[in-house]
Amino acid sequence: MARTTVIEAEFGKSGPAMATNGTRRSARLAARQHGVITRSQLVGCGRSEGSIRNDLESGRLTVARPGVYLLAGSSPSWRQAVSVACTWGGEGTYASHLTAARLWALAGFHDNEVHISTTRNLRTGGGVTVHLVRKWSSCDVARAGGFPVTSSVRTLMDVAATCPVDRIEIALDDALRRGIVTLRRLSWRLDEVGARGRAGAAPLRRLLIARAEGCAPAHSPLETRFARLLRAAGLPPPHRQFEIYDGDCFVARVDFAYPEHGLVIELDGYGYHSGRVEWEKDLMRRNHIESAGYRVLHITARRMNEDPEGVVALVRSLMDPRLPF
């Protein structure tokens, strides 16, 4: 049975006959809001104050926040909690910080916390962290996952104020790769607010400086970690997503390359080979890269985790010492 039908069946028990049109409308609206509905929405659907009171007394409605209700038959979830918080906040309220990062599906953000930012004078409590803002700029708000949410740019700026820089770097590369932010847009917004001493602006700006315009973003958190490891060791930044040609013939696109050193670096996750056919294709690809004049270094996620210093030493040993770093 569909979720809307389940809620209608439970919510429509206010009389012996079939659910009224008002009940059906309110049940469908609540289903779109993860089982959440407000008193004003109930009234707007044609529900009387008496029927609302009856449903509260019978348990078909429960109070989640002042003026915000949950329908019997709806499943508790993180999204329902976000819906309650945003609905309670009302106009001028947006999911933000860790909550917005998860709604934007930023890599590495799977937190179950609920954060909202609002222009209203609300207090943190009941599992909801409230951040007060004076006013919103239109560029700072959007919708994601069906919720009012801070824009992807604003979200990165907010989490940069409280999260470790390595976590922010992974999220930034993920957002750049997916095209939900651009370096230009993020730099512009940082210039707008950074001068006012906004927390998190400085480390985020340093990450942007490390990514020249036109530089390909990392394709995975592992690539972001590898680039950061080389940078911390004082090695020059390699070319990302480097395309190799043999004459006019395209050979391959590789994770990283130092073309001046004739060195290609490929990062291999835990599920690197999915079968014999893929394994043979990878070997043939490597042969073509080497035929084009490159040495190929494979680095696994496990090696990165267990021996980062050894990884750096290996990369350094394969670079031509006659060339300046």
Coordinates of C-alpha atoms in Angstrom, one line a residue:
M1 CA 0.0 0.0 0.0
A2 CA 1.4 3.4 -0.9
R3 CA 2.5 5.7 1.9
T4 CA -0.1 8.3 1.1
T5 CA -2.8 5.6 1.2
V6 CA -1.5 4.4 4.6
I7 CA -1.7 7.8 6.1
E8 CA -5.1 8.5 4.6
A9 CA -6.4 5.2 6.0
E10 CA -5.1 6.1 9.5
F11 CA -5.9 9.8 9.3
G12 CA -9.4 9.2 7.9
K13 CA -10.7 7.3 10.9
S14 CA -12.5 10.4 12.3
G15 CA -15.8 9.0 11.3
P16 CA -17.5 5.8 10.2
A17 CA -17.8 6.9 6.6
M18 CA -15.0 7.4 4.1
A19 CA -12.5 10.2 4.8
T20 CA -13.7 13.7 4.0
N21 CA -12.3 15.6 1.1
G22 CA -10.5 17.8 3.7
T23 CA -9.0 14.8 5.3
R24 CA -7.8 13.4 2.0
R25 CA -6.3 16.8 1.0
S26 CA -4.5 17.2 4.3
A27 CA -3.2 13.6 4.2
R28 CA -1.8 14.0 0.8
L29 CA -0.1 17.3 1.7
A30 CA 1.4 15.7 4.8
A31 CA 2.7 12.8 2.8
R32 CA 4.6 15.2 0.6
Q33 CA 6.1 16.7 3.8
H34 CA 7.2 13.4 5.4
G35 CA 4.1 13.2 7.6
V36 CA 4.3 16.8 8.8
I37 CA 1.6 19.4 8.6
T38 CA 0.8 22.7 10.3
R39 CA -2.5 23.9 11.9
S40 CA -2.8 26.6 9.2
Q41 CA -2.4 23.9 6.5
L42 CA -5.0 21.7 8.0
V43 CA -7.4 24.6 8.1
G44 CA -6.5 25.5 4.5
C45 CA -7.4 22.0 3.5
G46 CA -10.9 22.4 4.9
R47 CA -10.4 20.9 8.4
S48 CA -12.4 22.4 11.2
E49 CA -11.0 23.3 14.6
G50 CA -13.2 20.6 16.1
S51 CA -11.9 17.9 13.8
I52 CA -8.3 18.9 14.5
R53 CA -9.0 18.8 18.2
N54 CA -10.6 15.3 17.9
D55 CA -7.6 14.0 16.0
L56 CA -5.2 15.4 18.6
E57 CA -7.2 13.7 21.4
S58 CA -7.4 10.4 19.6
G59 CA -3.7 10.3 18.7
R60 CA -4.2 10.6 15.0
L61 CA -2.3 13.8 15.3
T62 CA 0.6 14.4 17.6
V63 CA 2.3 17.7 18.4
A64 CA 5.8 17.9 17.1
R65 CA 6.4 21.6 17.7
P66 CA 3.9 24.5 18.4
G67 CA 1.5 24.5 15.5
V68 CA 3.3 21.6 13.8
Y69 CA 1.9 18.1 13.8
L70 CA 2.8 14.6 12.8
L71 CA 0.2 12.3 11.3
A72 CA -0.3 8.8 12.7
G73 CA 1.1 6.2 10.2
S74 CA 4.0 8.3 9.1
S75 CA 7.5 6.8 9.6
P76 CA 10.0 8.7 11.8
S77 CA 13.1 9.6 9.9
W78 CA 15.9 12.2 9.6
R79 CA 14.0 13.9 6.8
Q80 CA 10.9 14.1 8.9
A81 CA 12.9 15.8 11.6
V82 CA 14.2 18.3 9.1
S83 CA 10.7 18.9 7.8
V84 CA 9.5 19.5 11.3
A85 CA 12.3 22.0 12.0
C86 CA 11.9 23.9 8.7
T87 CA 8.1 24.0 9.1
W88 CA 8.3 25.2 12.7
G89 CA 10.7 27.9 11.7
G90 CA 8.4 29.2 9.0
E91 CA 9.2 31.9 6.5
G92 CA 12.9 32.9 6.5
T93 CA 14.0 29.5 7.8
Y94 CA 16.3 27.2 5.8
A95 CA 18.0 23.9 6.5
S96 CA 21.7 24.8 7.0
H97 CA 25.2 23.7 8.0
L98 CA 25.5 19.9 8.4
T99 CA 21.9 19.4 7.4
A100 CA 22.3 21.3 4.2
A101 CA 25.5 19.5 3.4
R102 CA 23.7 16.2 3.6
L103 CA 20.8 17.5 1.6
W104 CA 23.2 18.6 -1.1
A105 CA 24.8 15.1 -0.9
L106 CA 28.3 16.6 -0.3
A107 CA 30.9 13.8 0.0
G108 CA 31.6 12.9 3.6
F109 CA 28.5 14.5 5.1
H110 CA 26.1 11.9 6.4
D111 CA 25.4 13.5 9.8
N112 CA 22.0 13.0 11.4
E113 CA 22.0 16.4 13.2
V114 CA 19.3 18.9 12.3
H115 CA 20.4 22.5 11.8
I116 CA 18.3 25.4 10.6
S117 CA 19.2 29.1 10.0
T118 CA 16.4 31.6 10.5
T119 CA 15.7 35.3 10.8
R120 CA 13.2 34.5 13.5
N121 CA 14.1 34.6 17.2
L122 CA 14.0 30.8 17.9
R123 CA 15.9 28.8 20.4
T124 CA 18.1 25.7 20.0
G125 CA 16.5 22.7 21.6
G126 CA 14.6 19.5 21.0
G127 CA 17.3 18.1 18.7
V128 CA 17.4 21.2 16.5
T129 CA 20.3 23.6 16.4
V130 CA 19.2 27.1 15.5
H131 CA 21.5 29.6 13.8
L132 CA 20.2 33.2 13.7
V133 CA 20.8 35.4 10.7
R134 CA 19.9 39.1 10.2
K135 CA 18.6 38.8 6.7
W136 CA 19.0 36.5 3.7
S137 CA 20.6 37.4 0.3
S138 CA 18.8 35.6 -2.5
C139 CA 22.0 34.0 -3.6
D140 CA 22.3 32.2 -0.2
V141 CA 19.1 30.2 -0.3
A142 CA 17.7 27.5 -2.6
R143 CA 15.8 24.2 -2.5
A144 CA 17.4 20.8 -2.4
G145 CA 15.8 17.4 -1.7
G146 CA 12.4 19.1 -1.5
F147 CA 13.5 21.4 1.4
P148 CA 14.2 25.1 1.8
V149 CA 18.0 25.0 2.2
T150 CA 21.0 27.3 2.1
S151 CA 22.7 27.4 -1.3
S152 CA 25.5 25.1 -2.0
V153 CA 28.0 28.0 -1.8
R154 CA 26.6 29.2 1.5
T155 CA 26.5 25.6 2.8
L156 CA 30.3 25.2 2.1
M157 CA 31.0 28.5 3.8
D158 CA 29.0 27.5 6.9
V159 CA 30.5 24.1 7.4
A160 CA 34.0 25.5 6.7
A161 CA 33.5 27.5 10.0
T162 CA 33.2 24.4 12.1
C163 CA 34.6 21.3 10.3
P164 CA 38.2 20.2 9.8
V165 CA 39.8 21.5 6.6
D166 CA 40.4 18.0 5.2
R167 CA 36.7 17.3 5.4
I168 CA 35.9 20.6 3.7
E169 CA 38.4 19.9 0.9
I170 CA 36.8 16.6 0.0
A171 CA 33.3 18.3 0.0
L172 CA 34.6 21.2 -2.1
D173 CA 36.1 18.9 -4.8
D174 CA 32.9 16.9 -4.9
A175 CA 30.8 20.0 -5.4
L176 CA 33.1 21.3 -8.1
R177 CA 33.1 18.0 -9.9
R178 CA 29.3 17.8 -9.8
G179 CA 29.0 21.4 -10.9
I180 CA 26.8 22.6 -8.0
V181 CA 29.4 25.2 -7.2
T182 CA 32.1 27.0 -9.3
L183 CA 35.4 28.5 -8.2
R184 CA 34.3 31.8 -9.6
R185 CA 31.0 31.9 -7.7
L186 CA 32.5 30.7 -4.4
S187 CA 35.4 33.2 -4.7
W188 CA 32.9 36.0 -5.4
R189 CA 30.8 35.2 -2.3
L190 CA 33.9 34.9 -0.1
D191 CA 35.0 38.3 -1.2
E192 CA 31.5 39.6 -0.3
V193 CA 31.5 38.3 3.2
G194 CA 35.1 37.5 4.0
A195 CA 36.1 41.1 4.6
R196 CA 33.7 41.1 7.6
G197 CA 35.8 38.4 9.3
R198 CA 33.4 35.5 8.7
A199 CA 34.6 32.3 10.4
G200 CA 35.8 29.7 7.9
A201 CA 36.4 32.1 5.1
A202 CA 40.2 32.0 5.4
P203 CA 40.7 28.2 5.2
L204 CA 38.2 28.0 2.4
R205 CA 39.9 30.7 0.4
R206 CA 43.2 28.9 0.8
L207 CA 41.6 25.8 -0.7
L208 CA 40.5 27.9 -3.7
I209 CA 43.9 29.4 -4.2
A210 CA 45.3 25.8 -4.5
R211 CA 42.8 25.2 -7.4
A212 CA 43.6 27.4 -10.3
E213 CA 40.7 28.3 -12.6
G214 CA 40.3 25.4 -15.1
C215 CA 42.0 22.9 -12.9
A216 CA 40.0 19.6 -13.0
P217 CA 38.4 18.8 -9.6
A218 CA 39.3 15.5 -7.9
H219 CA 37.0 12.6 -8.9
S220 CA 37.0 11.0 -5.5
P221 CA 37.8 11.7 -1.8
L222 CA 40.9 9.5 -2.3
E223 CA 42.2 11.8 -5.0
T224 CA 41.6 14.8 -2.7
R225 CA 43.5 13.1 0.1
F226 CA 46.4 12.2 -2.2
A227 CA 46.7 15.8 -3.6
R228 CA 46.7 17.1 0.0
L229 CA 49.4 14.6 1.0
L230 CA 51.7 15.8 -1.8
R231 CA 51.0 19.4 -1.0
A232 CA 51.9 18.9 2.7
A233 CA 55.1 17.1 1.7
G234 CA 56.2 20.1 -0.4
L235 CA 55.9 18.4 -3.7
P236 CA 54.6 20.4 -6.7
P237 CA 51.0 19.9 -7.6
P238 CA 50.5 17.3 -10.3
H239 CA 48.1 17.7 -13.2
R240 CA 44.7 16.2 -12.4
Q241 CA 42.7 14.2 -14.9
F242 CA 45.5 14.5 -17.3
E243 CA 44.9 13.4 -20.9
I244 CA 47.7 11.4 -22.7
Y245 CA 48.1 11.3 -26.4
D246 CA 50.4 9.4 -28.7
G247 CA 50.7 11.7 -31.6
D248 CA 47.2 12.7 -32.5
C249 CA 45.7 9.6 -30.9
F250 CA 44.1 9.7 -27.5
V251 CA 45.4 7.1 -25.2
A252 CA 43.9 7.6 -21.7
R253 CA 42.9 10.1 -19.1
V254 CA 44.8 9.4 -15.8
D255 CA 44.2 10.5 -12.2
F256 CA 47.5 12.5 -11.8
A257 CA 50.5 13.1 -13.9
Y258 CA 53.8 14.9 -13.9
P259 CA 54.4 15.1 -17.6
E260 CA 57.7 16.8 -17.3
H261 CA 58.9 13.8 -15.3
G262 CA 57.2 11.2 -17.5
L263 CA 55.2 10.0 -14.5
V264 CA 51.6 8.9 -14.3
I265 CA 49.9 8.2 -10.9
E266 CA 46.8 6.1 -10.7
L267 CA 44.8 5.7 -7.4
D268 CA 43.1 2.4 -6.8
G269 CA 40.2 2.0 -4.4
Y270 CA 39.2 -1.2 -2.7
G271 CA 36.9 -2.3 -5.6
Y272 CA 39.5 -1.6 -8.2
H273 CA 39.1 -4.8 -10.4
S274 CA 35.6 -6.1 -10.8
G275 CA 36.6 -9.2 -12.9
R276 CA 39.0 -10.7 -15.3
V277 CA 37.8 -8.8 -18.3
E278 CA 38.2 -5.4 -16.5
W279 CA 41.6 -6.5 -15.2
E280 CA 42.8 -7.3 -18.7
K281 CA 41.5 -4.0 -20.0
D282 CA 43.4 -2.2 -17.3
L283 CA 46.6 -4.0 -18.2
M284 CA 46.2 -3.1 -21.9
R285 CA 45.5 0.5 -20.9
R286 CA 48.7 0.6 -18.9
N287 CA 50.6 -0.8 -21.8
H288 CA 49.4 2.0 -24.0
I289 CA 50.3 4.6 -21.5
E290 CA 53.8 3.2 -21.1
S291 CA 54.2 3.0 -24.9
A292 CA 53.4 6.8 -25.0
G293 CA 56.5 7.3 -22.8
Y294 CA 55.2 7.3 -19.3
R295 CA 56.0 5.3 -16.2
V296 CA 52.8 4.3 -14.3
L297 CA 52.7 4.3 -10.5
H298 CA 49.6 2.6 -8.8
I299 CA 48.8 3.6 -5.3
T300 CA 46.1 1.8 -3.3
A301 CA 43.8 3.3 -0.7
R302 CA 45.2 0.9 1.8
R303 CA 48.8 2.1 1.2
M304 CA 47.6 5.7 1.5
N305 CA 46.0 4.9 4.9
E306 CA 48.8 2.8 6.3
D307 CA 52.0 4.4 4.9
P308 CA 51.5 7.9 3.7
E309 CA 55.2 8.8 4.3
G310 CA 56.2 5.8 2.1
V311 CA 53.8 7.0 -0.6
V312 CA 55.4 10.4 -0.7
A313 CA 58.9 8.9 -0.7
L314 CA 58.0 6.7 -3.6
V315 CA 56.6 9.5 -5.7
R316 CA 59.6 11.7 -4.9
S317 CA 62.0 8.9 -5.9
L318 CA 60.4 8.6 -9.4
M319 CA 60.7 12.3 -10.1
D320 CA 63.7 13.5 -12.2
P321 CA 66.1 15.2 -9.6
R322 CA 67.5 17.4 -12.4
L323 CA 64.2 19.3 -12.7
P324 CA 63.3 21.9 -10.1
F325 CA 60.4 21.2 -7.8

